[in-house]
Short mmCIF file of C-alpha atoms in Angstrom, two decimals:
data_model
loop_
_atom_site.label_atom_id
_atom_site.label_comp_id
_atom_site.label_asym_id
_atom_site.label_seq_id
_atom_site.Cartn_x
_atom_site.Cartn_y
_atom_site.Cartn_z
CA UNK A 1264 25.22 74.20 -37.55
CA UNK A 1265 21.47 73.56 -37.60
CA UNK A 1266 19.63 72.98 -34.36
CA UNK A 1267 17.86 69.81 -35.57
CA UNK A 1268 18.74 67.12 -38.11
CA UNK A 1269 15.71 65.27 -39.49
CA UNK A 1270 16.67 61.70 -40.41
CA UNK A 1271 14.33 60.43 -43.11
CA UNK A 1272 14.94 57.06 -44.78
CA UNK A 1273 12.80 56.39 -47.84
CA UNK A 1274 12.26 53.29 -49.96
CA UNK A 1275 9.77 53.35 -52.86
CA UNK A 1276 7.87 56.17 -51.16
CA UNK A 1277 6.88 58.10 -54.30
CA UNK A 1278 3.14 58.21 -53.39
CA UNK A 1279 3.74 59.69 -49.91
CA UNK A 1280 7.05 61.54 -49.68
CA UNK A 1281 5.76 64.84 -51.14
CA UNK A 1282 3.22 65.54 -48.33
CA UNK A 1283 5.82 64.37 -45.82
CA UNK A 1284 8.39 66.89 -47.04
CA UNK A 1285 5.72 69.59 -47.39
CA UNK A 1286 4.89 69.18 -43.69
CA UNK A 1287 8.59 69.59 -42.90
CA UNK A 1288 8.81 72.79 -44.92
CA UNK A 1289 5.88 74.23 -42.91
CA UNK A 1290 7.58 73.78 -39.51
CA UNK A 1291 7.58 76.78 -37.18
CA UNK A 1292 11.16 75.81 -36.29
CA UNK A 1293 13.37 77.06 -39.11
CA UNK A 1294 16.85 75.96 -38.03
CA UNK A 1295 16.78 72.36 -39.25
CA UNK A 1296 18.34 70.20 -41.92
CA UNK A 1297 16.82 67.08 -43.41
CA UNK A 1298 18.85 64.10 -44.63
CA UNK A 1299 16.71 62.01 -46.98
CA UNK A 1300 18.30 58.60 -47.45
CA UNK A 1301 17.03 57.08 -50.68
CA UNK A 1302 17.47 53.39 -49.93
CA UNK A 1303 17.78 52.17 -53.50
CA UNK A 1304 14.24 53.11 -54.52
CA UNK A 1305 13.06 51.90 -57.91
CA UNK A 1306 10.24 54.44 -58.26
CA UNK A 1307 10.32 58.24 -58.32
CA UNK A 1308 11.20 58.71 -54.65
CA UNK A 1309 14.66 60.17 -55.25
CA UNK A 1310 13.46 62.53 -58.00
CA UNK A 1311 10.65 63.90 -55.84
CA UNK A 1312 13.00 64.43 -52.89
CA UNK A 1313 15.60 66.12 -55.09
CA UNK A 1314 12.87 68.42 -56.41
CA UNK A 1315 12.19 69.58 -52.83
CA UNK A 1316 15.92 69.87 -52.17
CA UNK A 1317 16.35 72.11 -55.20
CA UNK A 1318 13.86 74.54 -53.66
CA UNK A 1319 15.07 74.24 -50.05
CA UNK A 1320 18.84 73.90 -49.41
CA UNK A 1321 18.12 72.54 -45.92
CA UNK A 1322 17.06 69.26 -47.58
CA UNK A 1323 19.80 66.91 -48.78
CA UNK A 1324 19.28 63.63 -50.60
CA UNK A 1325 21.73 60.77 -50.21
CA UNK A 1326 21.21 57.72 -52.43
CA UNK A 1327 22.56 54.30 -51.47
CA UNK A 1328 22.04 50.73 -52.74
CA UNK A 1329 19.06 49.09 -51.10
CA UNK A 1330 20.20 47.70 -47.76
CA UNK A 1331 17.16 47.98 -45.51
CA UNK A 1332 16.07 50.33 -42.76
CA UNK A 1333 18.97 49.86 -40.33
CA UNK A 1334 21.60 50.44 -43.00
CA UNK A 1335 19.74 53.51 -44.26
CA UNK A 1336 19.36 54.97 -40.75
CA UNK A 1337 23.02 54.54 -39.84
CA UNK A 1338 24.16 55.92 -43.19
CA UNK A 1339 21.90 58.92 -42.69
CA UNK A 1340 23.22 59.47 -39.18
CA UNK A 1341 26.71 59.88 -40.58
CA UNK A 1342 25.44 62.86 -42.60
CA UNK A 1343 23.53 64.54 -39.75
CA UNK A 1344 25.30 67.55 -38.22
CA UNK A 1345 22.90 68.90 -35.56
CA UNK A 1346 22.95 68.13 -31.82
CA UNK A 1347 19.32 66.94 -31.98
CA UNK A 1348 18.27 64.08 -34.29
CA UNK A 1349 14.57 63.87 -35.20
CA UNK A 1350 13.23 60.75 -36.89
CA UNK A 1351 10.63 60.91 -39.62
CA UNK A 1352 9.17 58.35 -42.00
CA UNK A 1353 8.42 59.08 -45.63
CA UNK A 1354 4.75 58.14 -45.34
CA UNK A 1355 3.86 60.31 -42.34
CA UNK A 1356 2.99 63.99 -41.83
CA UNK A 1357 4.14 66.35 -39.06
CA UNK A 1358 2.15 69.01 -37.26
CA UNK A 1359 3.78 72.34 -38.01
CA UNK A 1360 4.85 72.77 -34.36
CA UNK A 1361 6.33 69.30 -33.89
CA UNK A 1362 10.06 70.12 -34.17
CA UNK A 1363 9.80 73.30 -32.12
CA UNK A 1364 7.81 71.70 -29.30
CA UNK A 1365 10.14 68.73 -28.97
CA UNK A 1366 13.35 70.74 -29.18
CA UNK A 1367 12.02 73.16 -26.57
CA UNK A 1368 11.30 70.32 -24.12
CA UNK A 1369 14.80 68.89 -24.56
CA UNK A 1370 16.34 72.32 -24.02
CA UNK A 1371 14.23 73.02 -20.96
CA UNK A 1372 14.82 69.62 -19.33
CA UNK A 1373 18.47 68.48 -19.53
CA UNK A 1374 17.56 65.24 -17.73
CA UNK A 1375 15.88 63.97 -20.91
CA UNK A 1376 17.92 62.13 -23.55
CA UNK A 1377 15.03 61.97 -26.00
CA UNK A 1378 11.37 62.83 -26.45
CA UNK A 1379 8.46 61.46 -28.40
CA UNK A 1380 4.96 62.83 -28.88
CA UNK A 1381 1.40 61.65 -29.30
CA UNK A 1382 0.08 60.52 -32.68
CA UNK A 1383 -3.03 60.17 -34.77
CA UNK A 1384 -3.12 57.01 -36.86
CA UNK A 1385 -4.56 57.01 -40.36
CA UNK A 1386 -6.40 56.03 -42.49
CA UNK A 1387 -9.07 55.83 -39.80
CA UNK A 1388 -11.55 53.72 -41.79
CA UNK A 1389 -9.02 50.90 -42.17
CA UNK A 1390 -7.95 50.78 -38.52
CA UNK A 1391 -8.61 47.63 -36.54
CA UNK A 1392 -9.91 47.75 -32.99
CA UNK A 1393 -6.49 46.56 -31.84
CA UNK A 1394 -4.76 49.50 -33.53
CA UNK A 1395 -7.22 51.92 -31.93
CA UNK A 1396 -6.34 50.42 -28.56
CA UNK A 1397 -2.64 50.81 -29.30
CA UNK A 1398 -3.11 54.45 -30.31
CA UNK A 1399 -5.04 55.15 -27.08
CA UNK A 1400 -2.38 53.43 -24.97
CA UNK A 1401 0.47 55.28 -26.69
CA UNK A 1402 -1.28 58.62 -26.27
CA UNK A 1403 -1.88 57.85 -22.62
CA UNK A 1404 1.87 58.03 -21.89
CA UNK A 1405 2.68 61.58 -20.86
CA UNK A 1406 5.92 61.54 -18.86
CA UNK A 1407 9.34 59.92 -18.75
CA UNK A 1408 8.15 57.86 -15.78
CA UNK A 1409 5.23 56.56 -17.88
CA UNK A 1410 7.62 55.57 -20.68
CA UNK A 1411 9.93 53.66 -18.33
CA UNK A 1412 7.03 51.97 -16.50
CA UNK A 1413 5.39 50.64 -19.68
CA UNK A 1414 8.52 49.99 -21.76
CA UNK A 1415 7.96 46.21 -21.86
CA UNK A 1416 4.29 46.35 -22.88
CA UNK A 1417 5.07 47.60 -26.39
CA UNK A 1418 7.41 50.22 -27.81
CA UNK A 1419 6.35 53.28 -25.78
CA UNK A 1420 7.46 55.84 -28.38
CA UNK A 1421 6.36 55.84 -32.01
CA UNK A 1422 9.66 55.81 -33.90
CA UNK A 1423 8.84 58.62 -36.35
CA UNK A 1424 8.09 60.89 -33.36
CA UNK A 1425 11.48 60.37 -31.70
CA UNK A 1426 13.83 63.31 -31.21
CA UNK A 1427 17.09 62.41 -29.49
CA UNK A 1428 20.27 64.11 -28.35
CA UNK A 1429 23.07 63.06 -30.68
CA UNK A 1430 25.34 61.96 -27.84
CA UNK A 1431 22.60 59.70 -26.47
CA UNK A 1432 22.40 57.69 -29.70
CA UNK A 1433 25.64 55.90 -28.93
CA UNK A 1434 26.49 53.51 -31.76
CA UNK A 1435 23.25 54.19 -33.56
CA UNK A 1436 20.88 51.48 -34.78
CA UNK A 1437 21.43 47.72 -34.56
CA UNK A 1438 20.08 44.95 -36.75
CA UNK A 1439 19.05 42.35 -34.16
CA UNK A 1440 16.39 40.60 -36.19
CA UNK A 1441 13.63 42.50 -34.43
CA UNK A 1442 12.35 46.11 -34.58
CA UNK A 1443 15.27 48.55 -34.59
CA UNK A 1444 13.17 51.30 -33.01
CA UNK A 1445 12.13 49.28 -29.98
CA UNK A 1446 15.73 48.05 -29.64
CA UNK A 1447 17.01 51.63 -29.56
CA UNK A 1448 14.41 52.71 -27.00
CA UNK A 1449 15.17 49.77 -24.70
CA UNK A 1450 18.95 50.23 -24.98
CA UNK A 1451 18.48 53.88 -24.08
CA UNK A 1452 16.40 53.06 -21.02
CA UNK A 1453 18.76 50.29 -19.88
CA UNK A 1454 21.56 52.86 -19.82
CA UNK A 1455 19.53 54.83 -17.26
CA UNK A 1456 18.60 57.60 -19.70
CA UNK A 1457 15.16 59.23 -19.70
CA UNK A 1458 12.76 59.51 -22.63
CA UNK A 1459 10.05 62.13 -22.24
CA UNK A 1460 6.86 62.90 -24.15
CA UNK A 1461 5.31 66.04 -25.57
CA UNK A 1462 1.67 65.17 -24.77
CA UNK A 1463 0.28 66.55 -28.01
CA UNK A 1464 -0.68 64.82 -31.27
CA UNK A 1465 2.15 66.18 -33.41
CA UNK A 1466 2.44 63.38 -35.95
CA UNK A 1467 -0.10 61.81 -38.28
CA UNK A 1468 1.16 58.26 -38.43
CA UNK A 1469 0.26 55.99 -41.34
CA UNK A 1470 -0.80 52.47 -40.34
#
């Protein structure tokens, strides 16, 4: 059994999925699997992902009819086998130490159900002042107490940075007509569980 399952839904991500998967292959943590859920893409997303999978057996590609992000996430969860589930989006890039740093924090602190990390948004030249403020606020959260305190300001964890214990996911993702990531974070906190932060910029997050 791998230590970490990376859950990566992808829809028409042909221009960005290659650098995403390349950043995964460079991780210092080696005991991971990646479940790429091709959500009915009509471009070359599935072919690119299968090309990476042919070179790295830790990557698996599951293709489903297009059903949207919540359907893709829950389908992917059913294929994940590790005790830690790490989210990733097909248009982002991970720092090579992301998975190791987050898994280490979860292993060292059993009180945490999940952890996020800090981010760097890109492309910088297209960022609005409001997005720069959001990035600064998000990167100002450094502890589980910070996350709980500010949970109703905005989603306090960038979804593609989330790593969560499998048992803490409960019934997975819900389609409530509003952001599934924020919904998951709030449901986790309401249950009295703690979400920590690795206070390092370990994800380059596409705006």
